[in-house]
Every structure is written in structure tokens, then in C-alpha cells.
Tab-separated table of C-alpha atoms and ligand atoms in Angstrom:
chain	number	residue	atom	x	y	z
A	1	UNK	CA	0.197	0.476	-0.167
A	2	UNK	CA	1.550	3.102	-1.118
A	3	UNK	CA	2.657	5.897	1.594
A	4	UNK	CA	-0.273	8.052	-0.238
A	5	UNK	CA	-2.940	6.436	0.559
A	6	UNK	CA	-5.719	7.050	3.111
A	7	UNK	CA	-7.647	5.195	5.843
A	8	UNK	CA	-11.829	4.903	5.067
A	9	UNK	CA	-12.649	3.624	8.723
A	10	UNK	CA	-16.515	3.496	8.977
A	11	UNK	CA	-18.446	4.666	12.330
A	12	UNK	CA	-21.349	1.444	12.686
A	13	UNK	CA	-22.643	2.489	14.926
A	14	UNK	CA	-25.806	4.211	13.914
A	15	UNK	CA	-26.489	0.668	12.346
A	16	UNK	CA	-26.807	-0.001	16.215
A	17	UNK	CA	-29.019	3.012	16.969
A	18	UNK	CA	-32.043	2.397	14.170
A	19	UNK	CA	-32.131	-1.676	15.858
A	20	UNK	CA	-32.117	-0.085	19.364
A	21	UNK	CA	-34.640	2.225	18.338
A	22	UNK	CA	-37.527	-1.363	18.233
A	23	UNK	CA	-34.940	-3.197	21.309
A	24	UNK	CA	-34.430	-6.719	19.396
A	25	UNK	CA	-31.684	-7.418	17.383
A	26	UNK	CA	-31.997	-5.944	13.396
A	27	UNK	CA	-30.379	-4.639	11.698
A	28	UNK	CA	-27.204	-6.236	12.934
A	29	UNK	CA	-23.831	-3.906	13.172
A	30	UNK	CA	-22.308	-7.522	12.791
A	31	UNK	CA	-23.242	-7.322	9.229
A	32	UNK	CA	-23.040	-3.755	8.370
A	33	UNK	CA	-19.528	-4.394	9.535
A	34	UNK	CA	-19.485	-7.053	7.355
A	35	UNK	CA	-20.950	-5.794	4.430
A	36	UNK	CA	-18.445	-1.901	4.996
A	37	UNK	CA	-15.242	-4.559	4.559
A	38	UNK	CA	-16.352	-6.049	1.662
A	39	UNK	CA	-17.211	-2.592	0.164
A	40	UNK	CA	-13.831	-1.733	1.363
A	41	UNK	CA	-13.723	-0.367	4.296
A	42	UNK	CA	-9.896	-0.304	6.110
A	43	UNK	CA	-10.974	-0.511	9.136
A	44	UNK	CA	-14.731	-0.256	11.419
A	45	UNK	CA	-15.157	1.869	14.404
A	46	UNK	CA	-17.935	1.232	17.216
A	47	UNK	CA	-17.987	3.817	20.171
A	48	UNK	CA	-19.403	1.240	23.272
A	49	UNK	CA	-20.813	4.439	25.080
A	50	UNK	CA	-21.181	4.957	28.828
A	51	UNK	CA	-25.278	4.614	28.217
A	52	UNK	CA	-24.599	1.876	25.820
A	53	UNK	CA	-27.610	3.694	23.724
A	54	UNK	CA	-26.190	2.181	20.438
A	55	UNK	CA	-23.375	-0.491	20.080
A	56	UNK	CA	-24.364	-2.969	23.098
A	57	UNK	CA	-21.307	-4.764	24.974
A	58	UNK	CA	-21.792	-8.602	23.127
A	59	UNK	CA	-21.623	-5.945	19.452
A	60	UNK	CA	-17.912	-5.521	20.658
A	61	UNK	CA	-17.864	-9.633	21.704
A	62	UNK	CA	-18.807	-9.755	18.418
A	63	UNK	CA	-16.867	-7.525	15.962
A	64	UNK	CA	-13.538	-8.744	17.865
A	65	UNK	CA	-15.026	-12.266	16.478
A	66	UNK	CA	-15.432	-11.335	12.849
A	67	UNK	CA	-14.452	-8.621	11.446
A	68	UNK	CA	-10.882	-9.081	9.184
A	69	UNK	CA	-10.084	-6.194	9.014
A	70	UNK	CA	-9.020	-4.360	12.830
A	71	UNK	CA	-11.437	-2.229	14.524
A	72	UNK	CA	-11.028	0.733	16.080
A	73	UNK	CA	-12.431	0.554	19.697
A	74	UNK	CA	-13.945	4.087	21.105
A	75	UNK	CA	-14.065	4.834	24.986
A	76	UNK	CA	-15.233	7.750	27.204
A	77	UNK	CA	-11.459	7.156	29.648
A	78	UNK	CA	-13.553	5.595	32.275
A	79	UNK	CA	-11.667	2.182	34.690
A	80	UNK	CA	-15.003	0.013	32.921
A	81	UNK	CA	-14.132	0.769	29.729
A	82	UNK	CA	-10.038	0.012	30.492
A	83	UNK	CA	-10.794	-3.320	31.623
A	84	UNK	CA	-13.094	-4.339	28.726
A	85	UNK	CA	-9.819	-2.978	26.007
A	86	UNK	CA	-7.235	-4.608	27.390
A	87	UNK	CA	-9.347	-7.804	27.883
A	88	UNK	CA	-10.575	-7.461	23.647
A	89	UNK	CA	-7.385	-5.760	22.833
A	90	UNK	CA	-8.837	-4.423	20.118
A	91	UNK	CA	-6.493	-2.362	17.436
A	92	UNK	CA	-6.661	0.428	18.086
A	93	UNK	CA	-8.643	2.358	20.913
A	94	UNK	CA	-10.000	6.646	20.606
A	95	UNK	CA	-10.468	8.001	23.575
A	96	UNK	CA	-13.580	10.031	23.421
A	97	UNK	CA	-15.222	12.803	25.890
A	98	UNK	CA	-18.577	11.482	26.270
A	99	UNK	CA	-21.421	13.058	28.522
A	100	UNK	CA	-24.103	11.808	28.119
A	101	UNK	CA	-26.960	14.364	27.799
A	102	UNK	CA	-25.204	14.620	24.769
A	103	UNK	CA	-25.997	13.480	20.629
A	104	UNK	CA	-23.370	12.848	19.478
A	105	UNK	CA	-19.667	13.287	20.771
A	106	UNK	CA	-19.882	16.666	20.544
A	107	UNK	CA	-16.172	18.519	21.197
A	108	UNK	CA	-12.318	17.066	21.342
A	109	UNK	CA	-10.429	15.765	24.238
A	110	UNK	CA	-9.345	17.957	27.409
A	111	UNK	CA	-5.706	16.111	27.430
A	112	UNK	CA	-4.064	19.559	28.329
A	113	UNK	CA	-5.700	19.384	31.996
A	114	UNK	CA	-5.762	16.572	32.697
A	115	UNK	CA	-1.986	15.611	31.664
A	116	UNK	CA	-1.018	13.092	34.185
A	117	UNK	CA	-4.355	11.214	34.685
A	118	UNK	CA	-4.266	10.634	30.152
A	119	UNK	CA	-1.094	9.204	30.316
A	120	UNK	CA	-1.660	6.498	33.040
A	121	UNK	CA	-4.914	6.042	31.455
A	122	UNK	CA	-3.197	4.795	28.506
A	123	UNK	CA	-0.048	3.624	29.607
A	124	UNK	CA	-2.099	-0.105	30.179
A	125	UNK	CA	-3.287	-0.119	26.248
A	126	UNK	CA	-0.226	0.373	24.959
A	127	UNK	CA	1.141	-2.536	27.191
A	128	UNK	CA	-0.656	-4.789	25.460
A	129	UNK	CA	0.039	-2.947	22.036
A	130	UNK	CA	-3.013	-1.035	21.116
A	131	UNK	CA	-2.400	1.722	19.044
A	132	UNK	CA	-4.017	4.913	21.609
A	133	UNK	CA	-5.106	7.567	19.566
A	134	UNK	CA	-6.765	10.642	21.348
A	135	UNK	CA	-9.815	12.556	19.404
A	136	UNK	CA	-9.321	16.345	19.758
A	137	UNK	CA	-9.788	19.831	18.011
A	138	UNK	CA	-7.093	21.290	16.020
A	139	UNK	CA	-5.375	22.985	18.667
A	140	UNK	CA	-1.919	23.755	19.352
A	141	UNK	CA	-1.862	22.723	23.722
A	142	UNK	CA	-4.020	19.399	23.568
A	143	UNK	CA	-1.722	18.369	20.370
A	144	UNK	CA	0.994	18.504	22.157
A	145	UNK	CA	0.115	17.569	25.063
A	146	UNK	CA	-1.375	14.306	23.481
A	147	UNK	CA	2.187	13.817	22.664
A	148	UNK	CA	3.543	14.344	25.512
A	149	UNK	CA	0.707	11.649	27.818
A	150	UNK	CA	2.547	9.050	24.836
A	151	UNK	CA	-0.209	8.553	22.444
A	152	UNK	CA	0.748	7.096	18.898
A	153	UNK	CA	-2.782	8.777	17.313
A	154	UNK	CA	-4.961	11.534	17.640
A	155	UNK	CA	-8.024	12.690	15.438
A	156	UNK	CA	-8.709	15.644	14.574
A	157	UNK	CA	-12.310	16.242	15.577
A	158	UNK	CA	-13.687	18.083	11.363
A	159	UNK	CA	-17.459	18.703	13.046
A	160	UNK	CA	-17.183	22.585	13.168
A	161	UNK	CA	-16.029	22.538	10.072
A	162	UNK	CA	-18.695	19.852	9.042
A	163	UNK	CA	-21.179	22.131	10.541
A	164	UNK	CA	-20.151	25.255	9.105
A	165	UNK	CA	-19.852	24.236	5.132
A	166	UNK	CA	-23.506	22.670	6.596
A	167	UNK	CA	-25.220	26.298	7.484
A	168	UNK	CA	-23.601	27.581	4.759
A	169	UNK	CA	-20.631	30.003	6.599
A	170	UNK	CA	-17.870	30.185	4.402
A	171	UNK	CA	-15.844	32.201	6.022
A	172	UNK	CA	-15.542	29.994	9.462
A	173	UNK	CA	-15.925	27.266	7.014
A	174	UNK	CA	-12.323	27.973	5.544
A	175	UNK	CA	-10.641	29.186	8.664
A	176	UNK	CA	-11.694	25.273	10.632
A	177	UNK	CA	-10.168	24.101	7.365
A	178	UNK	CA	-7.417	26.083	7.462
A	179	UNK	CA	-6.681	24.904	10.972
A	180	UNK	CA	-6.983	21.400	10.257
A	181	UNK	CA	-4.279	21.787	7.501
A	182	UNK	CA	-2.060	23.743	9.613
A	183	UNK	CA	-3.074	21.806	12.820
A	184	UNK	CA	-2.414	18.313	10.890
A	185	UNK	CA	1.130	19.240	10.567
A	186	UNK	CA	1.231	20.106	12.845
A	187	UNK	CA	1.134	16.646	15.097
A	188	UNK	CA	3.041	15.258	11.579
A	189	UNK	CA	5.834	16.898	12.047
A	190	UNK	CA	6.347	15.532	16.221
A	191	UNK	CA	5.551	12.307	14.977
A	192	UNK	CA	2.254	11.944	15.630
A	193	UNK	CA	-0.235	9.568	13.352
A	194	UNK	CA	-3.714	12.218	12.301
A	195	UNK	CA	-7.019	10.206	11.321
A	196	UNK	CA	-9.308	13.070	11.056
A	197	UNK	CA	-13.913	12.562	11.746
A	198	UNK	CA	-16.739	13.608	12.180
A	199	UNK	CA	-19.788	15.265	10.337
A	200	UNK	CA	-18.043	14.093	7.156
A	201	UNK	CA	-19.912	13.980	4.432
A	202	UNK	CA	-19.595	13.818	0.350
A	203	UNK	CA	-19.664	17.487	0.193
A	204	UNK	CA	-17.018	17.976	2.415
A	205	UNK	CA	-14.423	14.980	2.651
A	206	UNK	CA	-12.615	15.841	-0.260
A	207	UNK	CA	-10.503	19.138	1.138
A	208	UNK	CA	-9.525	17.719	4.625
A	209	UNK	CA	-8.479	14.563	2.295
A	210	UNK	CA	-6.443	15.964	0.366
A	211	UNK	CA	-3.947	16.807	3.821
A	212	UNK	CA	-1.316	15.533	2.726
A	213	UNK	CA	-0.439	13.897	6.481
A	214	UNK	CA	-3.611	12.476	7.496
A	215	UNK	CA	-3.740	8.755	6.652
A	216	UNK	CA	-6.879	8.041	7.933
A	217	UNK	CA	-10.766	9.187	8.460
A	218	UNK	CA	-13.812	8.282	10.085
A	219	UNK	CA	-17.158	7.693	8.832
A	220	UNK	CA	-20.437	6.871	10.517
A	221	UNK	CA	-23.670	9.093	9.935
A	222	UNK	CA	-23.544	10.699	7.147
A	223	UNK	CA	-22.509	6.904	5.053
A	224	UNK	CA	-25.239	5.394	7.090
A	225	UNK	CA	-27.877	7.882	6.173
A	226	UNK	CA	-26.634	7.549	2.158
A	227	UNK	CA	-27.140	3.747	2.701
A	228	UNK	CA	-31.222	4.677	3.279
A	229	UNK	CA	-31.394	5.607	-0.650
A	230	UNK	CA	-28.193	4.050	-1.591
A	231	UNK	CA	-27.816	0.459	-0.255
A	232	UNK	CA	-24.251	0.169	1.912
A	233	UNK	CA	-22.473	-0.741	-0.142
A	234	UNK	CA	-22.655	1.699	-3.210
A	235	UNK	CA	-22.201	3.985	-1.226
A	236	UNK	CA	-19.148	3.176	1.437
A	237	UNK	CA	-17.453	2.916	-2.601
A	238	UNK	CA	-17.722	6.923	-3.579
A	239	UNK	CA	-17.085	7.897	-0.137
A	240	UNK	CA	-13.703	5.990	-1.155
A	241	UNK	CA	-13.915	6.965	-4.740
A	242	UNK	CA	-14.177	10.976	-3.236
A	243	UNK	CA	-11.033	10.447	-1.027
A	244	UNK	CA	-8.987	8.797	-3.738
A	245	UNK	CA	-10.230	11.327	-6.370
A	246	UNK	CA	-8.616	13.750	-3.858
A	247	UNK	CA	-5.831	12.495	-3.083
A	248	UNK	CA	-4.661	11.609	-6.535
B	1	LIG	N1	-14.450	9.691	14.943
B	1	LIG	C1	-14.828	9.792	16.399
B	1	LIG	C2	-13.391	9.720	17.652
B	1	LIG	C3	-16.815	10.051	16.947
B	1	LIG	O1	-16.722	9.924	17.449
B	1	LIG	C4	-17.503	9.841	15.502
B	1	LIG	C5	-18.824	9.893	15.843
B	1	LIG	O2	-18.419	8.524	17.124
B	1	LIG	C6	-16.521	9.616	14.095
B	1	LIG	C7	-15.212	10.058	13.965
B	1	LIG	C8	-17.537	9.773	13.066
B	1	LIG	O3	-18.723	11.285	13.302
B	1	LIG	P1	-20.215	10.587	12.300
B	1	LIG	O4	-20.423	9.833	12.891
B	1	LIG	O5	-20.616	12.356	12.359
B	1	LIG	O6	-19.051	10.402	10.423
């Protein structure tokens, strides 16, 4: 695989959201994950939230068993989640902030304020071989702190950029994009691997995909939504095509 290749991680949380709307087992996130793999996903991302509003513990057990591509396990920095991650040892663990009342992960993690605690928290995960990623805003202070605590990867929160695009705030969108560009480059210069995600769509993906320092995008809500209209396989393939085009 060339150095320039941009990986696509497909987040399947919202297949579980639809399932949980009715209880029961349908639609099955594991089936969606296998389909995503076949459509070209380079990894599967799942967020086990403390309130289990979408992905369940059994989903994580199942994903660990059935996946041929790496699992990126998103979780809050809690003892309960750390135990689960240490038991499964997924390929990657992405530490995200979590508030019960939020609809989705609204901002990046405050690493700079909690450096010591987070350094201790991620050390055992690294010891068992998980690649630890920290989900943060495009903010130099947070990137430096993520580097100091020993994270190998940062994932930059693209939500503010995507929201500005969706709401037609073009100047802000350009500013957010510029911050993402500058901070991708800064993080890369520290030796961190750079990922990005949150809120990305066909309309917003290409400018981010074009940053050469970004190695992986994690995309969920839009792809699961678009699969209602196109089917999951074509929805993912179109995202892949746009990413490749941006990268060419
Ligand atoms: N990356 C992280 C760290 C996330 O928390 C999420 C949302 O769960 C995503 C990427 C994907 O965001 P979206 O579902 O908006 O594409």
C-alpha cells in the first residue's frame, strides 16, 4: 500500500441506533461491518458509550470475532471502558470525551488539563499493544499534550468545519479547514499519526482527504444515512472514490 494511501474507517454505531429503536436484533451491526469490509473499509469503528445507547457489549464481542479488518474501539477514559479494552485488545483505542446529555461527541478531549491522569490511563492500553488515539480539536496545546502523554495517534475533530459548511458559513468553514490543515501538519511534525473525522459527508470530505498528513478518516452517520438511499456498499464506494480523487 502506498505511503499516500488514505484509510477509511467506517463507524457502524448508527446501525445499532436503528436496531435499538425497536429492541431486538435487526438491523445487525455485525452484518453491516462485514458488508463495509467487503465494500472496501480499511477498518471498522464502534463507540461503546457508557449509557450503551447504540453499540452494546455483545456487539464488541462479536466484532472482535468476525472482523478481518482492524477494530477501532472508541471509548471514554473510564475504568469500566479500560477493563473492556484490556480484555479485547482491539487494534486501536480512540479516547473520546463523553457527556450523557450530548447527542454525539461534541468536542475534542481536554488533554492538556488532564495530562497526568490520561498518561496513566493509556499506558496499560499501549502495553497490551493497542494503538492509542486521542480525539481532539485542532488546537496546538491539545496536540502537544497528546504527544507528551504518549499517544501514537491523534484524531482531529472535523465537526466544526462540517457544521460551518452545512450552514453556509463559508468564511468560518475556510478558517476551520485552515486550522485542520495547519494542525495536521504540526502533529505530523511531532511524529504523531493523524486521523480525522466527525460529520464528514460527500460534500465536505475532499478538502480534508487532500491533507497529505492525514492517514485515516472515520466516517459513520452520513454513510449509514446515505445507505438508506443507495445501499451501504455503493455509499461506501462513493466515499472511497471521493477520497482517492482528493488524494490523487
Ligand atoms: N471519530 C470519532 C472519534 C467519533 O466520535 C465519531 C462519532 O462517533 C466519528 C469519528 C464519526 O462521526 P460521524 O458519525 O459524524 O461520521
